Coordinates of C-alpha atoms in Angstrom, one line a residue:
Chain L
M30 CA -20.5 37.1 -9.8
L31 CA -17.9 39.5 -8.4
S32 CA -16.4 38.3 -5.1
T33 CA -17.8 40.5 -2.3
V34 CA -14.5 41.1 -1.0
M35 CA -12.9 42.3 -4.1
A36 CA -13.6 45.7 -6.1
P37 CA -13.7 45.0 -9.9
H38 CA -10.3 45.6 -11.7
S39 CA -9.3 46.8 -15.1
I40 CA -7.2 44.0 -16.3
A41 CA -5.1 43.6 -19.4
F42 CA -4.7 40.3 -20.8
I43 CA -2.2 39.7 -23.3
G44 CA -2.0 36.3 -25.0
T45 CA -5.3 34.5 -25.6
G46 CA -4.2 31.1 -26.7
V47 CA -5.4 27.8 -25.2
M48 CA -4.1 28.6 -21.7
G49 CA -5.0 32.4 -21.8
R50 CA -8.5 31.9 -23.2
S51 CA -9.5 30.1 -20.1
M52 CA -7.8 32.3 -17.7
A53 CA -8.9 35.4 -19.0
G54 CA -12.5 34.0 -19.3
H55 CA -12.5 33.3 -15.5
L56 CA -11.6 37.1 -14.6
I57 CA -14.4 38.2 -16.9
K58 CA -16.8 35.8 -15.2
A59 CA -15.6 37.2 -11.9
G60 CA -16.8 40.7 -12.8
H61 CA -13.4 42.3 -13.9
T62 CA -13.0 44.6 -16.9
V63 CA -10.6 42.6 -19.1
H64 CA -8.6 44.6 -22.0
V65 CA -7.3 41.9 -24.4
H66 CA -4.7 41.7 -27.0
N67 CA -3.3 38.7 -28.9
R68 CA -1.0 38.4 -32.0
S69 CA -4.0 37.2 -33.9
R70 CA -7.3 38.6 -33.2
E71 CA -9.5 35.6 -34.1
K72 CA -8.1 33.7 -30.8
A73 CA -9.5 36.5 -28.8
A74 CA -12.9 36.4 -30.5
A75 CA -14.7 34.3 -27.9
L76 CA -13.5 36.7 -25.2
I77 CA -14.5 39.7 -27.2
E78 CA -18.1 38.3 -27.5
G79 CA -18.1 37.8 -23.6
G80 CA -17.5 41.1 -22.9
A81 CA -13.7 42.0 -23.2
V82 CA -12.2 45.0 -24.8
W83 CA -10.0 44.7 -27.8
H84 CA -6.7 46.5 -28.1
D85 CA -4.5 46.5 -31.1
T86 CA -1.2 46.5 -29.1
P87 CA 0.0 45.2 -25.8
G88 CA 0.9 48.7 -24.9
S89 CA -2.7 50.2 -25.4
A90 CA -4.1 47.5 -23.5
A91 CA -1.7 47.9 -20.5
A92 CA -2.4 51.5 -20.5
A93 CA -6.0 50.8 -19.7
A94 CA -5.3 48.6 -16.6
D95 CA -4.3 48.2 -13.0
F96 CA -3.0 44.9 -13.6
V97 CA -1.6 43.5 -16.5
I98 CA -1.3 39.7 -17.2
T99 CA 0.8 38.0 -20.0
I100 CA 1.0 34.3 -21.2
V101 CA 2.7 34.5 -24.7
G102 CA 5.0 31.9 -26.3
F103 CA 8.7 32.2 -26.1
P104 CA 11.1 34.3 -23.9
A105 CA 11.7 36.6 -27.1
D106 CA 7.9 37.3 -27.1
V107 CA 8.1 38.1 -23.6
E108 CA 10.7 40.5 -23.9
Q109 CA 9.1 42.0 -26.9
V110 CA 5.7 42.6 -25.1
Y111 CA 7.3 43.9 -22.0
L112 CA 10.4 45.8 -23.1
G113 CA 10.0 46.5 -26.9
E114 CA 9.0 49.9 -28.1
G115 CA 5.6 50.8 -27.1
G116 CA 5.6 47.8 -24.9
I117 CA 3.8 47.0 -21.5
V118 CA 6.5 48.6 -19.4
A119 CA 6.7 51.9 -21.5
S120 CA 2.8 52.1 -21.5
A121 CA 1.8 50.6 -17.9
R122 CA 0.1 53.0 -15.3
P123 CA 2.4 53.9 -12.7
G124 CA 1.4 51.6 -9.5
A125 CA 0.3 48.9 -12.0
V126 CA 1.1 45.2 -11.3
L127 CA 2.6 43.3 -14.2
I128 CA 2.2 39.6 -14.1
D129 CA 4.0 37.4 -16.6
M130 CA 2.4 33.8 -16.6
T131 CA 4.6 32.6 -19.5
T132 CA 7.2 30.1 -18.9
S133 CA 10.2 32.0 -19.4
S134 CA 13.7 32.8 -18.3
P135 CA 14.4 33.8 -14.8
A136 CA 17.1 36.3 -16.0
L137 CA 14.4 37.9 -18.1
A138 CA 12.0 38.1 -15.2
R139 CA 14.5 39.9 -13.2
R140 CA 15.1 42.4 -16.0
I141 CA 11.6 43.0 -16.5
A142 CA 11.0 43.5 -12.4
Q143 CA 13.9 46.0 -12.6
A144 CA 12.2 48.0 -15.6
A145 CA 8.9 48.1 -14.1
A146 CA 10.3 49.3 -10.9
A147 CA 12.0 52.1 -12.6
R148 CA 8.6 53.2 -14.0
G149 CA 6.9 53.0 -10.7
C150 CA 5.3 49.6 -11.4
S151 CA 5.9 46.1 -9.7
A152 CA 6.3 42.9 -11.6
L153 CA 5.6 39.2 -10.9
D154 CA 6.8 36.1 -12.7
A155 CA 4.0 33.6 -12.3
P156 CA 4.3 30.7 -14.5
V157 CA 1.7 28.0 -14.3
S158 CA 1.4 24.3 -14.3
G159 CA -1.5 22.1 -15.0
G160 CA -2.1 22.5 -18.8
D161 CA -5.2 23.4 -20.8
I162 CA -7.5 21.4 -18.2
G163 CA -6.0 23.2 -15.3
A164 CA -6.6 26.4 -16.9
K165 CA -10.1 25.5 -17.8
E166 CA -11.0 24.3 -14.5
A167 CA -9.2 27.3 -12.6
R168 CA -6.9 24.9 -10.7
L169 CA -3.7 25.8 -12.0
V170 CA -0.5 25.6 -9.9
I171 CA 0.9 29.2 -9.9
M172 CA 4.7 29.7 -8.9
V173 CA 5.1 33.2 -8.2
G174 CA 8.4 35.3 -7.8
G175 CA 8.4 38.9 -7.0
D176 CA 7.9 41.1 -3.9
E177 CA 5.4 40.5 -1.0
A178 CA 3.4 43.7 -1.7
A179 CA 2.8 43.0 -5.2
F180 CA 1.9 39.4 -4.5
A181 CA -0.7 40.3 -1.8
K182 CA -2.2 42.8 -4.5
A183 CA -2.3 40.3 -7.3
R184 CA -3.3 36.9 -5.1
P185 CA -7.1 37.5 -5.4
L186 CA -6.6 37.6 -9.1
L187 CA -4.5 34.7 -9.3
E188 CA -6.9 32.6 -7.1
I189 CA -9.7 33.1 -9.8
M190 CA -7.2 31.1 -12.1
G191 CA -5.3 28.6 -9.8
K192 CA -5.5 26.7 -6.5
N193 CA -1.7 26.0 -5.6
I194 CA -0.2 29.6 -5.4
I195 CA 2.8 30.1 -3.8
L196 CA 5.3 33.0 -3.5
Q197 CA 8.5 31.4 -4.0
G198 CA 11.0 34.1 -3.7
P199 CA 12.1 37.4 -5.4
A200 CA 11.7 38.2 -9.1
G201 CA 12.8 35.3 -11.0
A202 CA 11.9 32.6 -8.3
G203 CA 8.6 31.8 -10.0
Q204 CA 10.4 30.9 -13.1
H205 CA 13.2 29.2 -11.4
T206 CA 10.4 27.0 -9.6
K207 CA 8.7 26.1 -13.0
M208 CA 12.2 25.3 -14.1
A209 CA 12.5 22.6 -11.2
N210 CA 9.0 21.4 -12.3
Q211 CA 10.3 20.9 -15.9
I212 CA 13.5 19.4 -14.7
T213 CA 11.6 16.9 -12.5
I214 CA 9.4 15.9 -15.6
A215 CA 12.1 15.7 -18.3
A216 CA 14.2 12.8 -17.1
A217 CA 11.2 11.2 -15.8
M218 CA 9.5 11.0 -19.3
L219 CA 12.6 9.0 -20.4
A220 CA 12.3 6.7 -17.4
W221 CA 8.8 5.4 -18.1
A222 CA 9.4 5.5 -22.1
E223 CA 12.5 3.1 -21.7
A224 CA 10.4 0.8 -19.1
L225 CA 7.7 0.4 -21.5
V226 CA 9.7 -0.2 -24.5
Y227 CA 11.7 -2.6 -22.5
A228 CA 8.5 -4.5 -21.5
K229 CA 7.4 -4.5 -25.2
R230 CA 10.7 -6.2 -26.4
A231 CA 10.7 -8.7 -23.7
G232 CA 7.2 -9.6 -25.0
L233 CA 5.0 -8.5 -22.2
D234 CA 1.7 -6.6 -22.7
P235 CA 2.8 -3.1 -21.8
A236 CA -0.7 -2.1 -20.7
R237 CA -0.4 -4.8 -18.1
V238 CA 2.9 -4.0 -17.0
L239 CA 1.4 -0.6 -16.3
E240 CA -1.2 -2.2 -14.0
S241 CA 1.4 -3.7 -12.0
I242 CA 4.0 -0.7 -11.8
G243 CA 1.3 1.9 -11.9
G244 CA 0.4 1.6 -8.1
G245 CA 3.8 1.3 -6.5
A246 CA 7.1 3.3 -6.1
A247 CA 7.5 3.7 -9.8
T248 CA 4.3 5.8 -10.1
S249 CA 4.1 9.4 -11.3
W250 CA 1.8 11.7 -12.9
S251 CA 3.2 11.0 -16.3
L252 CA 3.3 7.2 -15.8
V253 CA -0.5 7.4 -15.0
N254 CA -1.6 10.4 -17.4
L255 CA 0.8 9.9 -20.6
A256 CA 2.0 6.4 -20.8
P257 CA -1.5 5.0 -21.5
R258 CA -1.8 7.5 -24.4
A259 CA 1.5 6.5 -25.8
L260 CA 0.8 2.9 -25.6
A261 CA -2.4 3.7 -27.3
G262 CA -0.7 5.5 -30.3
N263 CA -2.3 8.5 -29.2
F264 CA 0.3 11.4 -29.7
A265 CA -2.0 14.3 -29.4
P266 CA -0.8 17.3 -27.6
G267 CA -1.7 17.7 -24.0
F268 CA 1.5 19.5 -23.9
Y269 CA 3.4 20.3 -27.1
V270 CA 7.2 19.0 -27.6
K271 CA 8.2 22.4 -29.1
H272 CA 6.9 24.0 -25.9
F273 CA 8.5 21.5 -23.6
L274 CA 12.0 21.8 -25.6
K275 CA 11.8 25.6 -24.9
D276 CA 11.3 25.1 -21.3
V277 CA 14.3 22.5 -21.1
R278 CA 16.5 24.9 -23.3
I279 CA 15.7 27.6 -20.6
A280 CA 16.3 25.2 -17.7
L281 CA 19.8 24.1 -19.3
D282 CA 21.0 27.9 -19.9
S283 CA 19.8 28.7 -16.4
A284 CA 21.6 25.7 -14.9
A285 CA 24.8 26.8 -16.7
E286 CA 24.6 30.3 -15.4
L287 CA 24.6 28.5 -11.8
K288 CA 27.5 26.5 -13.0
L289 CA 25.4 23.3 -12.5
D290 CA 25.7 20.3 -14.5
L291 CA 22.5 18.4 -14.8
P292 CA 23.2 15.3 -16.9
G293 CA 19.7 13.8 -16.7
L294 CA 18.3 17.2 -18.2
A295 CA 20.9 17.2 -20.8
L296 CA 20.0 13.7 -22.0
A297 CA 16.5 14.6 -22.1
K298 CA 17.3 17.4 -24.3
Q299 CA 19.4 15.4 -26.7
L300 CA 16.4 12.9 -27.0
Y301 CA 13.7 15.6 -27.3
D302 CA 16.0 17.1 -30.1
R303 CA 15.7 13.7 -32.0
V304 CA 12.0 13.9 -31.5
A305 CA 11.9 17.3 -33.1
A306 CA 14.3 16.3 -35.9
K307 CA 11.6 13.5 -36.6
G308 CA 9.1 16.4 -37.2
W309 CA 7.1 15.6 -34.1
E310 CA 7.3 19.2 -32.4
D311 CA 3.6 19.6 -32.6
C312 CA 3.0 16.0 -30.8
G313 CA 2.5 15.8 -27.2
T314 CA 5.5 15.2 -25.1
Q315 CA 4.5 11.4 -24.9
V316 CA 5.6 10.9 -28.3
I317 CA 9.0 10.3 -26.7
F318 CA 7.8 6.7 -26.6
R319 CA 7.6 6.5 -30.1
L320 CA 11.3 7.5 -30.5
Y321 CA 12.4 4.3 -28.6
D322 CA 9.7 2.1 -29.9
E323 CA 10.8 2.9 -33.5
S324 CA 14.6 2.8 -32.9
Chain T
M17 CA -7.0 -17.4 11.4
L18 CA -6.9 -19.8 8.5
S19 CA -9.1 -18.8 5.7
T20 CA -12.3 -21.0 5.5
V21 CA -11.6 -21.5 1.7
M22 CA -7.9 -22.9 1.9
A23 CA -6.4 -25.9 3.5
P24 CA -3.3 -25.4 5.5
H25 CA -0.2 -25.9 3.2
S26 CA 3.3 -27.0 4.1
I27 CA 5.5 -23.9 2.8
A28 CA 9.4 -23.7 2.8
F29 CA 10.4 -20.1 3.1
I30 CA 14.0 -19.3 2.3
G31 CA 15.3 -16.1 3.1
T32 CA 14.2 -14.3 6.3
G33 CA 15.6 -10.7 5.8
V34 CA 13.6 -7.6 6.5
M35 CA 11.1 -8.4 3.7
G36 CA 11.1 -12.2 4.1
R37 CA 10.6 -12.2 7.8
S38 CA 7.3 -10.1 7.5
M39 CA 5.8 -12.3 4.5
A40 CA 6.7 -15.5 6.3
G41 CA 5.1 -14.1 9.4
H42 CA 1.9 -13.4 7.4
L43 CA 1.8 -17.1 6.2
I44 CA 2.2 -18.5 9.7
K45 CA -0.7 -16.2 11.0
A46 CA -2.8 -17.4 8.2
G47 CA -2.5 -21.0 9.6
H48 CA 0.0 -22.5 7.4
T49 CA 3.1 -24.7 8.4
V50 CA 6.3 -22.7 7.6
H51 CA 9.6 -24.3 7.4
V52 CA 12.3 -21.8 7.3
H53 CA 16.0 -21.3 6.1
N54 CA 18.2 -18.5 6.2
R55 CA 22.0 -18.0 5.7
S56 CA 22.1 -16.7 9.4
R57 CA 19.8 -18.5 11.7
E58 CA 19.4 -15.3 14.0
K59 CA 17.3 -13.6 11.5
A60 CA 14.9 -16.5 11.5
A61 CA 14.8 -16.6 15.3
A62 CA 11.4 -14.6 15.9
L63 CA 9.8 -16.7 13.2
I64 CA 11.0 -20.1 15.0
E65 CA 9.6 -18.7 18.2
G66 CA 6.3 -17.9 16.4
G67 CA 6.0 -21.6 15.3
A68 CA 8.2 -22.0 12.0
V69 CA 10.3 -25.0 11.8
W70 CA 14.1 -24.5 11.3
H71 CA 16.0 -26.5 8.4
D72 CA 19.7 -26.2 7.9
T73 CA 19.6 -26.1 4.5
P74 CA 17.2 -24.8 1.7
G75 CA 17.0 -28.4 0.2
S76 CA 15.9 -29.7 3.6
A77 CA 13.2 -27.0 4.0
A78 CA 12.0 -27.5 0.5
A79 CA 11.8 -31.4 1.0
A80 CA 9.1 -30.8 3.7
A81 CA 6.8 -28.5 1.5
D82 CA 4.0 -28.2 -1.2
F83 CA 5.1 -24.4 -1.8
V84 CA 8.8 -23.2 -1.6
I85 CA 9.1 -19.5 -1.6
T86 CA 12.5 -17.7 -1.7
I87 CA 13.3 -14.1 -1.3
V88 CA 17.2 -13.8 -1.0
G89 CA 20.0 -11.3 -2.1
F90 CA 21.4 -11.5 -5.7
P91 CA 21.0 -13.8 -8.8
A92 CA 23.9 -15.6 -7.8
D93 CA 22.3 -16.6 -4.4
V94 CA 19.0 -17.5 -6.1
E95 CA 21.0 -19.8 -8.6
Q96 CA 22.7 -21.3 -5.7
V97 CA 19.5 -22.0 -3.5
Y98 CA 17.5 -23.5 -6.7
L99 CA 20.4 -25.1 -8.8
G100 CA 23.2 -25.7 -6.4
E101 CA 24.1 -29.0 -5.0
G102 CA 21.3 -30.1 -2.5
G103 CA 19.3 -27.1 -3.6
I104 CA 15.6 -26.6 -4.0
V105 CA 15.1 -28.2 -7.4
A106 CA 17.1 -31.2 -6.4
S107 CA 15.2 -31.6 -3.3
A108 CA 11.7 -30.4 -3.9
R109 CA 8.7 -32.7 -3.8
P110 CA 7.2 -33.6 -7.1
G111 CA 4.1 -31.3 -7.9
A112 CA 5.5 -28.7 -5.5
V113 CA 5.1 -25.0 -6.8
L114 CA 8.6 -23.1 -6.5
I115 CA 8.1 -19.3 -6.1
D116 CA 11.0 -17.0 -6.3
M117 CA 10.3 -13.5 -4.9
T118 CA 13.8 -12.1 -5.2
T119 CA 14.4 -9.7 -7.9
S120 CA 16.8 -11.4 -10.2
S121 CA 17.4 -11.9 -13.6
P122 CA 14.7 -13.1 -16.2
A123 CA 17.0 -15.5 -17.9
L124 CA 17.9 -17.2 -14.7
A125 CA 13.9 -17.3 -14.0
R126 CA 13.5 -19.3 -17.2
R127 CA 16.5 -21.7 -16.4
I128 CA 14.8 -22.2 -12.8
A129 CA 11.4 -23.1 -14.5
Q130 CA 13.1 -25.4 -16.9
A131 CA 14.8 -27.4 -14.3
A132 CA 11.6 -27.4 -12.3
A133 CA 9.7 -28.7 -14.9
A134 CA 12.0 -31.3 -15.6
R135 CA 11.6 -32.6 -12.1
G136 CA 7.8 -32.7 -12.1
C137 CA 7.6 -29.2 -10.4
S138 CA 6.4 -26.0 -11.4
A139 CA 8.0 -22.5 -10.8
L140 CA 7.0 -19.0 -10.8
D141 CA 9.0 -15.8 -10.7
A142 CA 7.2 -13.3 -8.5
P143 CA 9.3 -10.3 -7.4
V144 CA 7.6 -7.7 -5.3
S145 CA 7.6 -3.8 -5.1
G146 CA 6.7 -2.0 -1.8
G147 CA 9.6 -2.4 0.5
D148 CA 9.7 -3.1 4.2
I149 CA 6.5 -1.3 4.8
G150 CA 4.6 -3.2 2.0
A151 CA 5.8 -6.5 3.3
K152 CA 4.7 -5.4 6.7
E153 CA 1.2 -4.3 5.7
A154 CA 0.7 -7.1 3.5
R155 CA 0.2 -4.9 0.6
L156 CA 3.1 -5.8 -2.0
V157 CA 2.8 -5.4 -5.5
I158 CA 3.6 -9.0 -7.0
M159 CA 4.6 -9.3 -10.5
V160 CA 4.5 -13.1 -11.6
G161 CA 5.9 -14.9 -14.4
G162 CA 4.9 -18.6 -15.2
D163 CA 2.1 -20.9 -16.2
E164 CA -1.5 -20.3 -15.4
A165 CA -1.9 -23.5 -13.3
A166 CA 0.8 -22.9 -11.0
F167 CA -0.3 -19.2 -10.8
A168 CA -3.7 -20.4 -9.9
K169 CA -2.3 -22.8 -7.0
A170 CA 0.0 -20.0 -5.9
R171 CA -2.5 -17.1 -6.1
P172 CA -4.1 -17.7 -2.5
L173 CA -0.7 -17.6 -0.9
L174 CA 0.5 -14.7 -2.8
E175 CA -2.8 -12.8 -1.5
I176 CA -1.7 -13.2 2.1
M177 CA 1.4 -11.2 1.3
G178 CA 0.2 -8.7 -1.5
K179 CA -2.6 -6.7 -3.1
N180 CA -1.8 -6.1 -6.6
I181 CA -1.0 -9.7 -8.0
I182 CA -0.9 -9.9 -11.6
L183 CA 0.4 -12.8 -14.0
Q184 CA 2.5 -11.0 -16.5
G185 CA 3.2 -13.8 -18.8
P186 CA 5.4 -17.0 -19.0
A187 CA 8.6 -17.7 -16.9
G188 CA 10.9 -14.7 -16.5
A189 CA 7.7 -12.2 -17.3
G190 CA 7.7 -11.3 -13.4
Q191 CA 11.2 -10.4 -13.5
H192 CA 10.8 -8.5 -16.7
T193 CA 8.0 -6.3 -15.2
K194 CA 10.0 -5.6 -12.0
M195 CA 13.0 -4.6 -14.3
A196 CA 10.5 -2.2 -16.2
N197 CA 9.6 -0.9 -12.5
Q198 CA 13.1 -0.3 -11.7
I199 CA 13.9 1.4 -15.1
T200 CA 10.9 3.6 -14.5
I201 CA 12.1 4.6 -11.2
A202 CA 16.0 5.0 -12.1
A203 CA 16.0 8.0 -14.4
A204 CA 13.1 9.5 -12.5
M205 CA 15.5 9.7 -9.2
L206 CA 18.1 11.8 -11.3
A207 CA 15.2 13.9 -12.4
W208 CA 13.8 15.2 -8.8
A209 CA 17.7 15.2 -7.4
E210 CA 18.6 17.6 -10.2
A211 CA 15.3 19.7 -9.8
L212 CA 16.0 20.3 -6.2
V213 CA 19.7 20.8 -6.4
Y214 CA 18.9 23.4 -9.1
A215 CA 16.1 25.0 -6.8
K216 CA 18.9 25.2 -4.0
R217 CA 21.4 26.9 -6.1
A218 CA 19.0 29.2 -7.5
G219 CA 18.5 30.5 -3.9
L220 CA 15.0 28.9 -3.5
D221 CA 13.9 27.0 -0.6
P222 CA 13.6 23.6 -2.1
A223 CA 11.0 22.4 0.4
R224 CA 8.7 25.2 -0.6
V225 CA 9.4 24.3 -4.1
L226 CA 8.1 21.0 -3.4
E227 CA 5.0 22.5 -2.3
S228 CA 4.5 23.7 -5.7
I229 CA 5.6 21.0 -7.9
G230 CA 4.4 18.0 -5.9
G231 CA 0.8 18.6 -6.6
G232 CA 1.1 19.0 -10.5
A233 CA 2.4 17.2 -13.4
A234 CA 5.8 16.7 -12.1
T235 CA 4.7 14.7 -9.2
S236 CA 5.8 11.1 -8.5
W237 CA 5.9 8.4 -5.7
S238 CA 9.7 9.4 -5.2
L239 CA 9.1 13.2 -5.3
V240 CA 6.6 12.9 -2.6
N241 CA 8.3 10.1 -0.5
L242 CA 12.1 10.3 -1.0
A243 CA 12.8 14.0 -1.9
P244 CA 11.7 15.4 1.7
R245 CA 13.9 12.8 3.3
A246 CA 16.9 13.9 1.1
L247 CA 16.2 17.5 1.8
A248 CA 16.1 16.8 5.6
G249 CA 19.5 15.2 5.2
N250 CA 17.9 11.7 5.9
F251 CA 19.7 9.3 3.9
A252 CA 18.7 6.0 5.9
P253 CA 17.7 3.0 3.7
G254 CA 14.0 2.5 2.8
F255 CA 15.7 0.8 -0.2
Y256 CA 19.4 0.3 -0.3
V257 CA 21.6 1.9 -2.9
K258 CA 23.5 -1.4 -3.4
H259 CA 20.2 -3.3 -3.9
F260 CA 19.0 -0.9 -6.4
L261 CA 22.4 -1.1 -8.3
K262 CA 21.9 -4.9 -8.5
D263 CA 18.5 -4.2 -10.0
V264 CA 19.9 -1.7 -12.6
R265 CA 22.7 -4.0 -13.5
I266 CA 20.2 -6.8 -14.2
A267 CA 18.1 -4.5 -16.1
L268 CA 20.9 -3.4 -18.4
D269 CA 22.1 -6.9 -19.0
S270 CA 18.5 -7.9 -19.8
A271 CA 18.1 -5.0 -22.2
A272 CA 21.4 -5.6 -23.8
E273 CA 20.1 -9.1 -24.6
L274 CA 17.1 -7.7 -26.1
K275 CA 19.5 -5.4 -28.1
L276 CA 17.7 -2.3 -26.8
D277 CA 19.5 0.8 -25.7
L278 CA 18.3 2.5 -22.7
P279 CA 20.2 5.8 -22.2
G280 CA 18.4 7.1 -19.2
L281 CA 19.0 3.9 -17.5
A282 CA 22.6 3.7 -18.5
L283 CA 23.1 7.3 -17.1
A284 CA 21.4 6.4 -13.9
K285 CA 23.9 3.5 -13.6
Q286 CA 26.8 5.9 -14.0
L287 CA 25.7 8.1 -11.3
Y288 CA 24.6 5.4 -8.9
D289 CA 28.1 3.9 -9.5
R290 CA 29.7 7.3 -8.3
V291 CA 27.2 7.1 -5.3
A292 CA 28.7 3.6 -4.6
A293 CA 32.3 4.8 -5.1
K294 CA 31.6 7.5 -2.6
G295 CA 30.9 4.7 0.0
W296 CA 27.1 5.2 0.1
E297 CA 25.9 1.8 -0.7
D298 CA 24.1 1.2 2.3
C299 CA 22.2 4.6 2.2
G300 CA 18.7 4.8 0.7
T301 CA 18.4 5.7 -3.0
Q302 CA 17.6 9.2 -2.0
V303 CA 21.2 9.8 -1.5
I304 CA 21.6 10.6 -5.3
F305 CA 20.6 14.0 -4.1
R306 CA 23.7 14.3 -2.0
L307 CA 25.8 13.3 -4.9
Y308 CA 24.6 16.5 -6.9
D309 CA 24.5 18.6 -4.1
E310 CA 28.1 18.0 -3.0
S311 CA 29.5 18.1 -6.5

């Protein structure tokens, strides 16, 4: 099903967790050759069955490809796979485009871009929003940082995985945009959780309150999608608390570098730290409601 | 244009500000007789021209009506027009339905309902969301507290002014629901303001950042409607800071009565107090962005 306007590429795909698995699957379906690596091989099994080529290290996968896409866990993992010994930057072919789709640090994205440039490669930071469903349905929001030439080369591949794909600026700008996304979400999570616990304590039916407030000036994606789950006692992860806390920490560090005081974000961090201290790190972010409800 | 299913009523309408003027206008157009009073008569001039009957006091208007609707400024004003000497409760006809559409205190709504009952009237608290545009287009969200019989009587009138009309519970429940609405908005305003000032300081184009984050999990009514105004330096009031602060104070008082700690709301209060201290009380709530941007 290869698009008639694009020749097939060799693509290394590092990180085949819930998100990466769907994304790499779309690339295979589009007719590209995909070289995969993941910390645990089992999570790549379905892709290998579907035609992906397994590699034991990120560097080995990268050496086989024109494009290297990564979506791993924490900034430390990003640093390791790109800049570690035998990592992507050391192994990539000259001219390769390296695309980190992990939500990670803007400063690290700039360091990777510099290291890549020194090796004759280009790098993009291209974190996503839209969760497992967005990945599955290939309608991720992709926020890109890097130079225009690399973006132009990568764009046809990004379009196989997402819908809203915008070059936000130079290296790091994609991560900064993702941070803006997470900052917008953070305090807004407290907002609806406080509203619903207030409604409950006031003796109202919070589900009925949602019917009133969900259609007006108070409405938001989280109110419509996450508040009903929280009210139903469903704290299963759409988006994990532990991953959200990672993002919030990166955002606070990045704001501190910019000498910017973000009290709403700082408060969200405090409360999600309490959520984590309760042992709810593997719940979905809507578990913030439970923190209020039980206190 | 009277609905074929409803006989014309005599309705007292107290408070013909930006919201009230549109709402009373819809009632006149629907064929009802509307008796108006407002603190300053000039603001009722257009309605009087359109057929409304002027009264010099709220009590005089109330004495002429089967339904009394109020939408005034602060809880102190609500208390005065209902419970003050020669006020609505003292003057209303037995059997009249008193409907306060001001955003006001849940505790005061309960006191008015008790006083009304003692005089053989019933009372509803029915604050709205949707702003001047919602009032003009008769698609307000109306959150109602009171008993079912009074709600059933009032509903055909409320339907002339709004679309989403829900009885949330007994007296005070409408105000509690409106507080939940404002609590949801409060911390969410900080959230997008912090995100956009972060984007700006990080060297991004915040308008382009909005294009990325406005379509995903970070989106909200305020992000889509207020953030672009703030970025354009347009701080004209859709919703006044001074009115929002009133609502936030009522919500915090009401939460304190429920022994409920709402740190996100408390933080929003602190920051909007700083907005007011800057002299921006008559700006729209999106001016919160300016507080961050200039600090």
